[in-house]
mmCIF file of C-alpha atoms in Angstrom:
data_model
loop_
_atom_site.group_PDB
_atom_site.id
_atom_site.type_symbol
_atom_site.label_atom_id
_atom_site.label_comp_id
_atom_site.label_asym_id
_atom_site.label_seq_id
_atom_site.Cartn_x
_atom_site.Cartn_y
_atom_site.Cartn_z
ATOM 1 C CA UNK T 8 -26.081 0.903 18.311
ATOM 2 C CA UNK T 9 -23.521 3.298 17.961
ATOM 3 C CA UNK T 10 -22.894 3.044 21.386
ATOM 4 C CA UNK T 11 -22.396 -0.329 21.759
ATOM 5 C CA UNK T 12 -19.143 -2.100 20.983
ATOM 6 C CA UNK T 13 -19.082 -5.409 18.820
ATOM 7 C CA UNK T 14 -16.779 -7.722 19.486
ATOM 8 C CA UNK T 15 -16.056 -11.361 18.705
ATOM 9 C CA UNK T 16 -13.018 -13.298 19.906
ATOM 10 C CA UNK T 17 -11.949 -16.600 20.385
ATOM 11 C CA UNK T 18 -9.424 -17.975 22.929
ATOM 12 C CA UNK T 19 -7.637 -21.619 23.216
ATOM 13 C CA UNK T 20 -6.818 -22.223 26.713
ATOM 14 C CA UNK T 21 -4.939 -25.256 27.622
ATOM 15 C CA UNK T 22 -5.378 -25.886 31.512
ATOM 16 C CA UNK T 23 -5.188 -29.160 33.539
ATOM 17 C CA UNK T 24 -8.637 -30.585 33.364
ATOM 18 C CA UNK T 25 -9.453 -30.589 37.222
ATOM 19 C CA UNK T 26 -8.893 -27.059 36.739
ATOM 20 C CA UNK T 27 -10.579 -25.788 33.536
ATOM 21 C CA UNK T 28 -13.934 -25.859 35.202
ATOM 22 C CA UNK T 29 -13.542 -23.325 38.223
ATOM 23 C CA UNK T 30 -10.956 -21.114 35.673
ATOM 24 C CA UNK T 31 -13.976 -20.836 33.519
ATOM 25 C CA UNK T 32 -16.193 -19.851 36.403
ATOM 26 C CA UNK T 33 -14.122 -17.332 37.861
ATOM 27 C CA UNK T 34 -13.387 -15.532 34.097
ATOM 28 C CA UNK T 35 -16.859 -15.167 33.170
ATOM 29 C CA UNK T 36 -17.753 -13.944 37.005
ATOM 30 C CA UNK T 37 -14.838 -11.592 37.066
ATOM 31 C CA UNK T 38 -15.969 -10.280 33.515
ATOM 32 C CA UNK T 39 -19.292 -9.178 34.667
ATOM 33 C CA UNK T 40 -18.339 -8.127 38.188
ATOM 34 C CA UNK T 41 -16.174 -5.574 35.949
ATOM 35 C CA UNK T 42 -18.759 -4.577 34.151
ATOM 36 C CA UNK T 43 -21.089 -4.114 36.641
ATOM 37 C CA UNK T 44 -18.540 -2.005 38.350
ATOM 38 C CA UNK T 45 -18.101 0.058 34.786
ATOM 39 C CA UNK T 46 -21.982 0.517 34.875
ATOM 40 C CA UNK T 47 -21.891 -1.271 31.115
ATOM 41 C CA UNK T 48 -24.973 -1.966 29.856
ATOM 42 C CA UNK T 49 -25.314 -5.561 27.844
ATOM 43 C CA UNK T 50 -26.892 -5.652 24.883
ATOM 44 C CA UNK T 51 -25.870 -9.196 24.968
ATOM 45 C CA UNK T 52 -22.858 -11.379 26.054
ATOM 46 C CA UNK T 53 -22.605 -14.943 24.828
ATOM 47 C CA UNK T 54 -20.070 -17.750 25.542
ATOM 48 C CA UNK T 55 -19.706 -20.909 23.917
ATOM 49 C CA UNK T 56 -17.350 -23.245 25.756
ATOM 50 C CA UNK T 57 -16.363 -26.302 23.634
ATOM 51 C CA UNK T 58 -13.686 -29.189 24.753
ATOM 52 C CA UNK T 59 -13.348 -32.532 22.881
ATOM 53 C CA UNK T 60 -15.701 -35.272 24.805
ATOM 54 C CA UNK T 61 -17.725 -32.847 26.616
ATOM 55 C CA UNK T 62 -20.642 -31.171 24.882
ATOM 56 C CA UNK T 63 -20.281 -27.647 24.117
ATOM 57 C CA UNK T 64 -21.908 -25.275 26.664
ATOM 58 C CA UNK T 65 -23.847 -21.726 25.644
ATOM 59 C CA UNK T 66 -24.343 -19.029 28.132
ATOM 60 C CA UNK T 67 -26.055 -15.867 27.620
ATOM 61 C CA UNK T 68 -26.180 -12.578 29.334
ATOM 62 C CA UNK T 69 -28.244 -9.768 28.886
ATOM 63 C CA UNK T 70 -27.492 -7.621 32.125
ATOM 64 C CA UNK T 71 -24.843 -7.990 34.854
ATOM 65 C CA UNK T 72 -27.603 -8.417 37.726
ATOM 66 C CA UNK T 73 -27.896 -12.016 36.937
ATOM 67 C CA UNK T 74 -28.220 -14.756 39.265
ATOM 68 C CA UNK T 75 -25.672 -17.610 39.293
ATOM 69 C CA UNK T 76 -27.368 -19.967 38.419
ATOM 70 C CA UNK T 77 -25.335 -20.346 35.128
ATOM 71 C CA UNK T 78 -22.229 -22.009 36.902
ATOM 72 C CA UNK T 79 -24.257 -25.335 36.806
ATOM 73 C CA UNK T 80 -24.487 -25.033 33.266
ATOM 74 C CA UNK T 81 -20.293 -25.089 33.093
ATOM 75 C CA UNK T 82 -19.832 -29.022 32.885
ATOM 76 C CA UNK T 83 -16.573 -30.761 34.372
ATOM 77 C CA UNK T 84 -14.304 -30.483 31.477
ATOM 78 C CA UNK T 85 -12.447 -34.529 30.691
ATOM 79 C CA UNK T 86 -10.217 -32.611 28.164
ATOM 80 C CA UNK T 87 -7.030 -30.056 29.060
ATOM 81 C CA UNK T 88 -8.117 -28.219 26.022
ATOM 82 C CA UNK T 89 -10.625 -25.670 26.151
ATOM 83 C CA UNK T 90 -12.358 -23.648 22.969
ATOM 84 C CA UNK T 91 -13.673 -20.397 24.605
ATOM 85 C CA UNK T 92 -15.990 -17.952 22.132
ATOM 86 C CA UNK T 93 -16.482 -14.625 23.329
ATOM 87 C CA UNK T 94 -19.441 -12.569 21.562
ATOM 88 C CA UNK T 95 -20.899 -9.175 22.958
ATOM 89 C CA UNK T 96 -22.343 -5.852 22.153
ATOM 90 C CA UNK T 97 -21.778 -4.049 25.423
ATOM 91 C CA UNK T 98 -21.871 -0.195 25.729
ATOM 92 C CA UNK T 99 -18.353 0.924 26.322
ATOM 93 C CA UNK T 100 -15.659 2.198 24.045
ATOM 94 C CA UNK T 101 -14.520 -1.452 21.901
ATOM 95 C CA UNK T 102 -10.631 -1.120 22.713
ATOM 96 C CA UNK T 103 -11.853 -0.840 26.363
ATOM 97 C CA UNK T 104 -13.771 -4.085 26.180
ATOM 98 C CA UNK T 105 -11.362 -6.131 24.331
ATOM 99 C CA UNK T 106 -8.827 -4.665 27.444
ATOM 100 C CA UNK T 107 -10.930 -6.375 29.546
ATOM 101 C CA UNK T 108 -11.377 -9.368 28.685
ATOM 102 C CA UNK T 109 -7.817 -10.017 27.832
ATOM 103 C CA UNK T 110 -6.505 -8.325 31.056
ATOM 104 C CA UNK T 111 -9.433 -10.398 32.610
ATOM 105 C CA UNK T 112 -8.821 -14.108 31.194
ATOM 106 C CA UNK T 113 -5.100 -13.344 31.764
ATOM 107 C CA UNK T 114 -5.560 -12.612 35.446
ATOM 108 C CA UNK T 115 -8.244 -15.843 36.302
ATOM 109 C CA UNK T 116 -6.415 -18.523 34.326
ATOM 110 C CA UNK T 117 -2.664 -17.279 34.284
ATOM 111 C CA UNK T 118 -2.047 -19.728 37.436
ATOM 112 C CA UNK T 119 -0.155 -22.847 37.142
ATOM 113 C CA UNK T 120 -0.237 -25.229 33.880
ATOM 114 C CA UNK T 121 -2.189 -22.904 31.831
ATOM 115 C CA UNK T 122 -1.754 -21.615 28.239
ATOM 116 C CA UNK T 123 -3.473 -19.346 26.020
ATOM 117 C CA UNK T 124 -3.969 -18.304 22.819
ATOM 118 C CA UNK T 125 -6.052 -15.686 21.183
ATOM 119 C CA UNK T 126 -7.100 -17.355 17.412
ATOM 120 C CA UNK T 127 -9.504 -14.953 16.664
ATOM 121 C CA UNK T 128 -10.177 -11.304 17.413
ATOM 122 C CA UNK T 129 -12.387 -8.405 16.016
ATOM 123 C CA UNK T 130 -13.944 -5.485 18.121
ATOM 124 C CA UNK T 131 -15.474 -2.057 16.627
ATOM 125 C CA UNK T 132 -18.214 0.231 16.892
ATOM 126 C CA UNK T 133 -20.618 -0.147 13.816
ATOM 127 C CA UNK T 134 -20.930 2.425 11.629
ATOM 128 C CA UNK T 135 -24.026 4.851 10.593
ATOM 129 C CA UNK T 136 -26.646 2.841 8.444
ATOM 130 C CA UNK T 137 -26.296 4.091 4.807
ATOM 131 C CA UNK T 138 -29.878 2.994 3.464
ATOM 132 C CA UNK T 139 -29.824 2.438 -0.080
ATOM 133 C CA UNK T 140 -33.603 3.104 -0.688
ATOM 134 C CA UNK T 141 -35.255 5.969 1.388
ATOM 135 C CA UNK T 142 -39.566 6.073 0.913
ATOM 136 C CA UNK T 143 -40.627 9.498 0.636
#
């Protein structure tokens, strides 16, 4: 587990509804066409996608060699406002990862209308277990 970098962010993106759908879609493909190019291996990467009137929308990833078939999950967004949690433990350095997906969601959704706005942000490698109790 050492390996594996933990993070947990959360992004508000404010894009023009016609557009928040295909944004989405090309982040999240982007993200794991990088990672397949880094050779990362997933532990897991999740996404929850909320907007107000639409329900929210979980996607899960445990390698990169996935088929699409996730993009019909993504709904057609009726809001401009767009609640996107980010959770992973991916094997790569942490600062790496969190590069990524900020130099990642910048790049997909920094045409036109769009704004963003990282609320919430915590990456790190876990440290050594300390058991308290050892059973000799």
């Amino acid at each position: 587990e050492a390996e594996l970098a933990w993070l947990n962010e959360e992004f508000l993106i404010v894009l023009p509804p016609a557009e928040a759908r295909e944004g989405i879609i090309r982040f999240i493909s982007e993200l794991l066409d990088h990672l397949k190019r880094d050779y990362a291996a997933i532990g897991h990467l999740k996404f929850l996608i909320q907007t107000e009137g639409s329900a929210e929308t979980k996607l899960s990833f445990t390698t990169v060699s996935t088929p699409d078939t996730w993009v019909a999950q993504i709904p057609v967004f009726s809001s401009p406002k767009v609640k996107l949690l980010v959770n992973a433990r991916i094997q790569m350095d942490a600062q790496k990862l969190h590069d990524l997906i900020a130099d990642t969601i910048s790049d997909t959704l920094s045409e036109g209308n769009v704004t963003m706005e990282l609320e919430r942000s915590e990456y790190f490698h876990p440290g050594y277990p300390r058991p308290v109790h050892r059973v000799e």
